[in-house]
Coordinates of C-alpha atoms and ligand atoms in Angstrom, one line a residue:
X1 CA -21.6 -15.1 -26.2
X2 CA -20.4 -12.0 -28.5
X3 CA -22.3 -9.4 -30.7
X4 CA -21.7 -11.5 -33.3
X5 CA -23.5 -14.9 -31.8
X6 CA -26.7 -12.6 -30.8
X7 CA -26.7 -11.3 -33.9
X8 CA -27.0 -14.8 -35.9
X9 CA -29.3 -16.2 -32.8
X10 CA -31.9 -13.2 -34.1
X11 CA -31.4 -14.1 -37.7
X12 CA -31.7 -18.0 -37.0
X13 CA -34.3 -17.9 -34.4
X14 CA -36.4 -14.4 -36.9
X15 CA -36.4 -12.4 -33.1
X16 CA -37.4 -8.6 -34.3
X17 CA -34.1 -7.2 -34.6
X18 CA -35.1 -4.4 -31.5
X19 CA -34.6 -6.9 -29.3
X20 CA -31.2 -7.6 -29.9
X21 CA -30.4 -4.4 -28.0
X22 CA -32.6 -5.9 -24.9
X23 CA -31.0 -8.9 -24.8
X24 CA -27.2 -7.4 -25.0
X25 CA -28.0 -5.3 -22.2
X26 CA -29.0 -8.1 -20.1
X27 CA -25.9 -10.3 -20.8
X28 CA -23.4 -7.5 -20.9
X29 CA -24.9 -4.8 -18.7
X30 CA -27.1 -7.2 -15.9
X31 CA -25.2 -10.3 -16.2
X32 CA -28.2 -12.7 -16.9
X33 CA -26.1 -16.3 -16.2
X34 CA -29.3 -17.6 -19.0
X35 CA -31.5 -16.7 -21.8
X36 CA -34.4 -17.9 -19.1
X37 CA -33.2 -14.5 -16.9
X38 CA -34.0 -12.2 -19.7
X39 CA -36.9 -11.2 -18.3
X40 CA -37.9 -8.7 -21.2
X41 CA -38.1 -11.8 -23.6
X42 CA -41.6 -13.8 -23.7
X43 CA -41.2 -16.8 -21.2
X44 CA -41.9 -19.2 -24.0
X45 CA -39.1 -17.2 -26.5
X46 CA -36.9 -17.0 -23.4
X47 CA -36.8 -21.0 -22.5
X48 CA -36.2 -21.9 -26.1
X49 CA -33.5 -19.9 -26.1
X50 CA -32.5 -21.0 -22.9
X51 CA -31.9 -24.7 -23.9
X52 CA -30.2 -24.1 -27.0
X53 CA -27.8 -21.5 -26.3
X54 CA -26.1 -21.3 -23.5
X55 CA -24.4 -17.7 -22.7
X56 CA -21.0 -19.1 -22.2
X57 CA -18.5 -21.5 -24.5
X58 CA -17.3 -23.5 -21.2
X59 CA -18.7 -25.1 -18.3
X60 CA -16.6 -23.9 -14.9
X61 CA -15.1 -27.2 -14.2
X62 CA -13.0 -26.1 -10.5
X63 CA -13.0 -22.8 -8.5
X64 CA -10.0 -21.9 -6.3
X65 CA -10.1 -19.2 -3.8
X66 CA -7.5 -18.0 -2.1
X67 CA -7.4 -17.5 1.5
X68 CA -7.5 -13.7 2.2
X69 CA -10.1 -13.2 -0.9
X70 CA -7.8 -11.2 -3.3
X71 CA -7.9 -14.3 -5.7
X72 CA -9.6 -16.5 -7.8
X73 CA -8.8 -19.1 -10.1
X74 CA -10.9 -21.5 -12.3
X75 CA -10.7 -24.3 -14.6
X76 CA -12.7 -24.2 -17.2
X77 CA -14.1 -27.5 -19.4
X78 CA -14.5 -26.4 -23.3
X79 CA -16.8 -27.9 -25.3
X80 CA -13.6 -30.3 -26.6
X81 CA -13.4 -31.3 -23.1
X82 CA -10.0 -29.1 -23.1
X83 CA -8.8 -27.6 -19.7
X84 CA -7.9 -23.4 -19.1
X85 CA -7.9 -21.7 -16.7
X86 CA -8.2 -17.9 -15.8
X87 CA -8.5 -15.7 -12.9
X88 CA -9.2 -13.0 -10.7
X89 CA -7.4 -11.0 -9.0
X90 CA -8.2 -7.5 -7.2
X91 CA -4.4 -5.8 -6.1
X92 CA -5.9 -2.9 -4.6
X93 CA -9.4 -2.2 -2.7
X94 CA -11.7 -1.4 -5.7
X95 CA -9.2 -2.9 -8.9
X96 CA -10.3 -5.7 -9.9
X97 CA -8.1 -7.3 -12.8
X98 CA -8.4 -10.9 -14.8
X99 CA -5.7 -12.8 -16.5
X100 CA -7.6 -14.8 -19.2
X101 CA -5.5 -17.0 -21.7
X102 CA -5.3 -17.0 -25.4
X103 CA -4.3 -20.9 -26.2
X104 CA -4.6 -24.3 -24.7
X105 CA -1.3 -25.0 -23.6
X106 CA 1.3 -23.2 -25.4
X107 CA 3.9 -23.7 -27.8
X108 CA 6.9 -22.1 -27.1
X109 CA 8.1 -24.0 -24.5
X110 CA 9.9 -21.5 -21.8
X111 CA 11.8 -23.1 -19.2
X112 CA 10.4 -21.2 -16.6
X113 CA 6.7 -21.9 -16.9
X114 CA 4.4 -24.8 -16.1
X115 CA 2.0 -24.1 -19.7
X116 CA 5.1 -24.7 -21.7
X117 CA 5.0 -28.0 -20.7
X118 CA 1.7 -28.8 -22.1
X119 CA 2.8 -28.3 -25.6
X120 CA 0.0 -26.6 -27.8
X121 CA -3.3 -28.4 -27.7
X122 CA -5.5 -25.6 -29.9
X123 CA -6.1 -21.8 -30.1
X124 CA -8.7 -20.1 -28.5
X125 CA -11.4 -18.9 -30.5
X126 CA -12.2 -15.1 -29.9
X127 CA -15.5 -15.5 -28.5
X128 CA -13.7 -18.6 -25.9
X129 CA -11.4 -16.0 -25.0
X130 CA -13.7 -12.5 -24.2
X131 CA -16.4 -15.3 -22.4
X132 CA -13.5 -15.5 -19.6
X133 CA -14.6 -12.2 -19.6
X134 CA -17.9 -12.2 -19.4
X135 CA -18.0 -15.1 -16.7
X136 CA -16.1 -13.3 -14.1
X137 CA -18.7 -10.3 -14.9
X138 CA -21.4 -13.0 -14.1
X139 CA -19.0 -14.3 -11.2
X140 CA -18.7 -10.8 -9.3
X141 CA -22.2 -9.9 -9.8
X142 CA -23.3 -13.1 -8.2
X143 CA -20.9 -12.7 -5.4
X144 CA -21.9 -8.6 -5.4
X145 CA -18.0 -8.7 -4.7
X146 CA -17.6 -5.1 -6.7
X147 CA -18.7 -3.0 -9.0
X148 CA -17.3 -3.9 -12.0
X149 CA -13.9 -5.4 -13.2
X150 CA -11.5 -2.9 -14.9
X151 CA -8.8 -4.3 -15.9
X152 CA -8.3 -7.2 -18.8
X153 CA -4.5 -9.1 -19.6
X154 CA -3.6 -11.2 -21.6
X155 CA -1.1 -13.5 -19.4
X156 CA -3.0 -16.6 -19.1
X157 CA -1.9 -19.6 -20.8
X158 CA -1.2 -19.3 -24.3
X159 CA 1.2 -17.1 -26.5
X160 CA -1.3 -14.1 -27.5
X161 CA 0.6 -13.5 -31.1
X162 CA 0.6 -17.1 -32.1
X163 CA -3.5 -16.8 -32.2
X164 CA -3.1 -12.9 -33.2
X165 CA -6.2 -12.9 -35.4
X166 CA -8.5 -14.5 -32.6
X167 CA -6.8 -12.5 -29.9
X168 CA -7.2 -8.7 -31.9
X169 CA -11.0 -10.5 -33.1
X170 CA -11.5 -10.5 -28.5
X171 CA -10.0 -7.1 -28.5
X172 CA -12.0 -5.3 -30.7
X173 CA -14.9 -7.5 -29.0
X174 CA -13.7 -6.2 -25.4
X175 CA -13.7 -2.7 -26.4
X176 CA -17.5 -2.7 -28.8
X177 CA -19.4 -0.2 -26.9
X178 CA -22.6 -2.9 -27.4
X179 CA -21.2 -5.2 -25.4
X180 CA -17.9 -5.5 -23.2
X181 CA -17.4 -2.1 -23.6
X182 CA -13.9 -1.4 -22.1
X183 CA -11.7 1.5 -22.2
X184 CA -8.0 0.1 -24.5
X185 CA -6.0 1.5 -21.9
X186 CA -7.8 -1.2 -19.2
X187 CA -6.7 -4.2 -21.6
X188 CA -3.2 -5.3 -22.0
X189 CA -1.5 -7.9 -24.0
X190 CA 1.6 -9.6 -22.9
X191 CA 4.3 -11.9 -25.4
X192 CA 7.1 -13.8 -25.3
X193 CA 8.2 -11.5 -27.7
X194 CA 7.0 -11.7 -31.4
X195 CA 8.0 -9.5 -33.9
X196 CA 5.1 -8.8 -36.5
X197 CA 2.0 -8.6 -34.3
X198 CA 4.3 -6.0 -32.5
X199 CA 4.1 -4.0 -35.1
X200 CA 0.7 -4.9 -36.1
X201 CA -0.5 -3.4 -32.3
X202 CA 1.0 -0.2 -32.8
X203 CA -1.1 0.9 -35.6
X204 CA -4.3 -1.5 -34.6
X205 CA -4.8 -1.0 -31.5
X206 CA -2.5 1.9 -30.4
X207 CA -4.6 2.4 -26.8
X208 CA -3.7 -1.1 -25.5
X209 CA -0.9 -1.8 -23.3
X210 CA 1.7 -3.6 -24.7
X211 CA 4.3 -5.9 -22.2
X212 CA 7.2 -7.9 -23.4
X213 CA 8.2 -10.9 -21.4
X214 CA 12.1 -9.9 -21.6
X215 CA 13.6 -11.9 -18.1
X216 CA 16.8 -11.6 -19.3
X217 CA 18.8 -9.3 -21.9
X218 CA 21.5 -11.7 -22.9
X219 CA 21.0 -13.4 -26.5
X220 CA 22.3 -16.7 -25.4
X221 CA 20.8 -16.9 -22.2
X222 CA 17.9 -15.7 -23.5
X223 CA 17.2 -18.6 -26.1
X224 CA 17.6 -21.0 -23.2
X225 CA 15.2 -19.8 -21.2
X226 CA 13.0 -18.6 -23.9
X227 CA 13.7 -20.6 -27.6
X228 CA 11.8 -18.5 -29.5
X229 CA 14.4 -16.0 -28.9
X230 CA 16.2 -17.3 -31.6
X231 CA 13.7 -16.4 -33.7
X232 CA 13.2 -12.7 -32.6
X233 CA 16.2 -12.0 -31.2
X234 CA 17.1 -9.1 -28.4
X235 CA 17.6 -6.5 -31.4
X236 CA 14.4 -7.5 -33.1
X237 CA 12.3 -6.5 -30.1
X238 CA 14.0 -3.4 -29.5
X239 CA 13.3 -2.2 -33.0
X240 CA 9.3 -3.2 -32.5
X241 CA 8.9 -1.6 -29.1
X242 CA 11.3 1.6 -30.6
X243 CA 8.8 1.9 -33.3
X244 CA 5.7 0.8 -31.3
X245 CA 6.5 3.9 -28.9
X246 CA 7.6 6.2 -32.0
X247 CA 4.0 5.2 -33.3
X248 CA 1.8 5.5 -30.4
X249 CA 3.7 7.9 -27.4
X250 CA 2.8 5.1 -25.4
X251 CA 4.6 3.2 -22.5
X252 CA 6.2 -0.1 -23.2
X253 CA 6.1 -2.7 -20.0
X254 CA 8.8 -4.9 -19.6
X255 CA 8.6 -8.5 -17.6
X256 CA 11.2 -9.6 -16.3
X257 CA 11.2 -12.6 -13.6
X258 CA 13.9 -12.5 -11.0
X259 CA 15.4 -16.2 -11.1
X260 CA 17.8 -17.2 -8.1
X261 CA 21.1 -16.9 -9.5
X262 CA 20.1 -16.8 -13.3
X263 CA 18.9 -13.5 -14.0
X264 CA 19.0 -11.5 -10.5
X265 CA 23.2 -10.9 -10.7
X266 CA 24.4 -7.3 -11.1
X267 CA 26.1 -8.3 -14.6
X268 CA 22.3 -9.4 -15.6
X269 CA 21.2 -5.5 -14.4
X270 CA 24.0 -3.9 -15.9
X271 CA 22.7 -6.0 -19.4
X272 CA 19.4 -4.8 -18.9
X273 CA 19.9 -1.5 -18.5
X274 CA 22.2 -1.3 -21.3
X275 CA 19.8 -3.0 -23.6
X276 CA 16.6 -1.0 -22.3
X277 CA 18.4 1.9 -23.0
X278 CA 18.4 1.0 -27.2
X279 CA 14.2 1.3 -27.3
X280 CA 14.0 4.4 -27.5
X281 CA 12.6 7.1 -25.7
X282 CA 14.1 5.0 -22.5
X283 CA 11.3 7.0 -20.3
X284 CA 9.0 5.1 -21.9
X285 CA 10.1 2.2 -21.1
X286 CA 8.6 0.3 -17.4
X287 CA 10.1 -3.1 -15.9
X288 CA 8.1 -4.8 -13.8
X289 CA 9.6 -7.3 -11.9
X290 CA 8.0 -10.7 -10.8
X291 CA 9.3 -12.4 -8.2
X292 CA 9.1 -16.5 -9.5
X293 CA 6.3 -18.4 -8.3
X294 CA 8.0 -21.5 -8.4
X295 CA 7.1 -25.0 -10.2
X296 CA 8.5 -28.2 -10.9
X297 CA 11.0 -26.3 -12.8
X298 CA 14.5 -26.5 -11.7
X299 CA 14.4 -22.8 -11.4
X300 CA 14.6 -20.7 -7.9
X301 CA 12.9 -17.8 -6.8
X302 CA 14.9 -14.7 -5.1
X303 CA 14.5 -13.2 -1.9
X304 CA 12.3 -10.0 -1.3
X305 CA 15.2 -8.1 -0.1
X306 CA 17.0 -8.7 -3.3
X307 CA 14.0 -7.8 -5.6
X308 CA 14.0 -4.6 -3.9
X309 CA 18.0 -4.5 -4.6
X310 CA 17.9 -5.0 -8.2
X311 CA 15.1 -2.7 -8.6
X312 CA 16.8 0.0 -6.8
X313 CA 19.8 -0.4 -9.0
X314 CA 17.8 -0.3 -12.5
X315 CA 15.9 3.2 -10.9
X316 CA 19.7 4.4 -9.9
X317 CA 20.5 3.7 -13.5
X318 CA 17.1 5.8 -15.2
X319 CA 15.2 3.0 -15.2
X320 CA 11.6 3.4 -13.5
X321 CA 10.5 -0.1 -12.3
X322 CA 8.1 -1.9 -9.6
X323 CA 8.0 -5.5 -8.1
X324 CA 4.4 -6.8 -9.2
X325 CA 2.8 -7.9 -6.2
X326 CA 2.0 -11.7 -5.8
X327 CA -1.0 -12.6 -5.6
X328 CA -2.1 -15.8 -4.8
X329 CA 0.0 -18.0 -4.0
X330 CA -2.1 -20.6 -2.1
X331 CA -4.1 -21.4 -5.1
X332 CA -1.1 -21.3 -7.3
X333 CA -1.6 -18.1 -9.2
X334 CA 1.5 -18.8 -12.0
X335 CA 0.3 -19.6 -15.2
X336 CA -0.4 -22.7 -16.1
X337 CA -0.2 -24.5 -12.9
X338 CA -3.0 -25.8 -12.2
X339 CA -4.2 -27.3 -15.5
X340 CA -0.7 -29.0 -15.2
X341 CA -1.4 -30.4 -11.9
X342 CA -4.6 -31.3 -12.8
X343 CA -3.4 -33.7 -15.5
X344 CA -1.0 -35.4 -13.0
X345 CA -3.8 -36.4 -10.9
Ligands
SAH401 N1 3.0 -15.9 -23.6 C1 2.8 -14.6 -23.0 C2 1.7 -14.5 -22.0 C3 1.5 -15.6 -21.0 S1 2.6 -15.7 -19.7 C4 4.1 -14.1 -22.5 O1 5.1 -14.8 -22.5 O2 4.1 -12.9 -22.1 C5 2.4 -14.3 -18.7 C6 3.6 -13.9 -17.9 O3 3.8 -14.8 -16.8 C7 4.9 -13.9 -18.7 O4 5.7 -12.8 -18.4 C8 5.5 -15.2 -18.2 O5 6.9 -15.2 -18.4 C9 5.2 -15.2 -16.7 N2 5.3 -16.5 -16.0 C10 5.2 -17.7 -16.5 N3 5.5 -18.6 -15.6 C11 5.7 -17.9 -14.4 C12 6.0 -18.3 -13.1 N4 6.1 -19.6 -12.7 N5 6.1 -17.3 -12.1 C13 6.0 -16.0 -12.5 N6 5.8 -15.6 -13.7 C14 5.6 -16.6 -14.7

């Protein structure tokens, strides 16, 4: 459910347009899971409603909780019958955050990650990606787990710029004071690293955080782990993020995933700190390094100690970074994997 839905329920159902007001307060504000809990609608208006509109695009088809609480994970069924999944994660006592994807499946095909092996089934429409949204708003106020969620990325399945319009349609929905209403600095959007939308972000939607899924800083290398680099290669991306930061005095986050052997060596620090150092101003520039949750990829996770090696050697070198923290991992919280799993059984 979005403003626009409600509005076009009014119209084809001729509700008086004042009570289009009542009726996004309840979804948005009280988290009514149905029309039939809008209990400032008529009983009889309110079960008509009820039966042919359901608030959310999906059905929850699995729920996954992890074993110490700080994570959530569920499948969702589309109307298609189509698989996603999204989840929920609180980091710290209080932060609650959800990683909701943008695609079913995903195109681009990185080595690294279970979604690429799904191919691209379909994009997301804009109102299938904010109700990820809205149903872990229902979720926590069921649950009375906290008081709100305040954070929103975009690091689900899916590519975000390869669905831009849809995906700038849920940001603009995310942040309508009517509804969602979130702050832009709470949302962030995370790609493989495409060029235009880049751009496009930096005078759209200057408030929103921005991360670029880098993981290594070698051309070559790079287009193996990540083919669409061949398309936007390193220098590409560091003239969108250069601008992006010229444009909006905004930090840039950088992703990079510590693989065993392939991207944790000194040489592969030395590369990124060289190449960071090209977006300019560098002090705007954040790594966050994820250790690998690993798959059925060939690729190998490193060890904590030298995470906090090669983070020390990018700070020594100007670089602020920070290991993300895994969350998690019982319920496997990399992208993609259960949806993958699920299809093998
Ligand atoms: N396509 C977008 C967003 C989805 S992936 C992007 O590439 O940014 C979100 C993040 O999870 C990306 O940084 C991606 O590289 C990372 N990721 C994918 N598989 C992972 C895994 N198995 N372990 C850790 N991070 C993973």
């Amino acid at each position: 459910m979005d403003s626009k839905q409600i509005e076009q329920i009014i119209e084809d159902e001729g509700i008086e347009k004042y009570r289009a007001e009542q009726i996004r307060q309840a979804i948005f504000q009280e988290h009514a899971s149905s029309f039939n809990g809008i209990t400032t609608l008529k009983k009889d208006l309110r079960e008509r409603l009820s039966e042919k509109y359901p608030l959310l695009s999906f059905e929850l088809y699995r729920l996954f909780e992890s074993s110490d609480k700080t994570t959530f994970k569920a499948l969702l069924k589309l109307s298609d019958g189509k698989i996603i999944e999204t989840v929920l994660m609180n980091p710290k006592p209080g932060h609650w955050t959800t990683c909701i994807s943008s695609q079913v499946g995903c195109a681009l095909a990185c080595t690294f990650c279970a979604t690429g092996t799904m191919g691209l089934l379909r994009n997301l429409r804009s109102e299938e990606i904010t109700d990820q949204v809205l149903f872990w708003r229902q979720f926590i106020g069921e649950r009375k787990i906290a008081e709100r969620l305040n954070n929103v990325v975009y690091m689900g399945m899916g590519e975000p710029f390869q669905n831009t319009k849809n995906v700038f349609d849920s940001l603009d929905e995310l942040m309508n004071p009517d509804t969602f209403h979130m702050g832009a600095r709470h949302l962030s959007v995370s790609t493989a690293g495409i060029v235009k939308p880049i751009y496009q972000m930096a005078d759209r939607f200057p408030q929103v955080n921005l991360a670029l899924s880098l993981h290594i800083a070698d051309d070559e290398k790079r287009t193996e782990l990540m083919p669409i680099n061949k398309a936007w290669p390193l220098a590409k991306l560091a003239e969108a993020l250069t601008d992006y930061i010229e444009k909006t005095h905004r930090k840039v986050f950088i992703e990079y995933i510590l693989l065993r052997d392939e991207t944790d060596k000194r040489d592969n620090a030395k590369q990124l700190i060289k190449y960071l150092k090209t977006i300019k101003p560098t002090h705007l520039v954040h790594v966050n390094l994820i250790v690998y949750n690993e798959t059925e990829s060939s690729h190998k996770q490193t060890s904590k100690d030298h995470a906090r090696w090669f983070k020390n050697y990018l700070e020594e070198n100007g670089i602020s970074a920070t290991i993300r923290k895994n969350l998690g991992r019982d319920i496997d919280g990399a992208c993609g994997q259960l949806v993958v799993q699920q299809e093998n059984i």
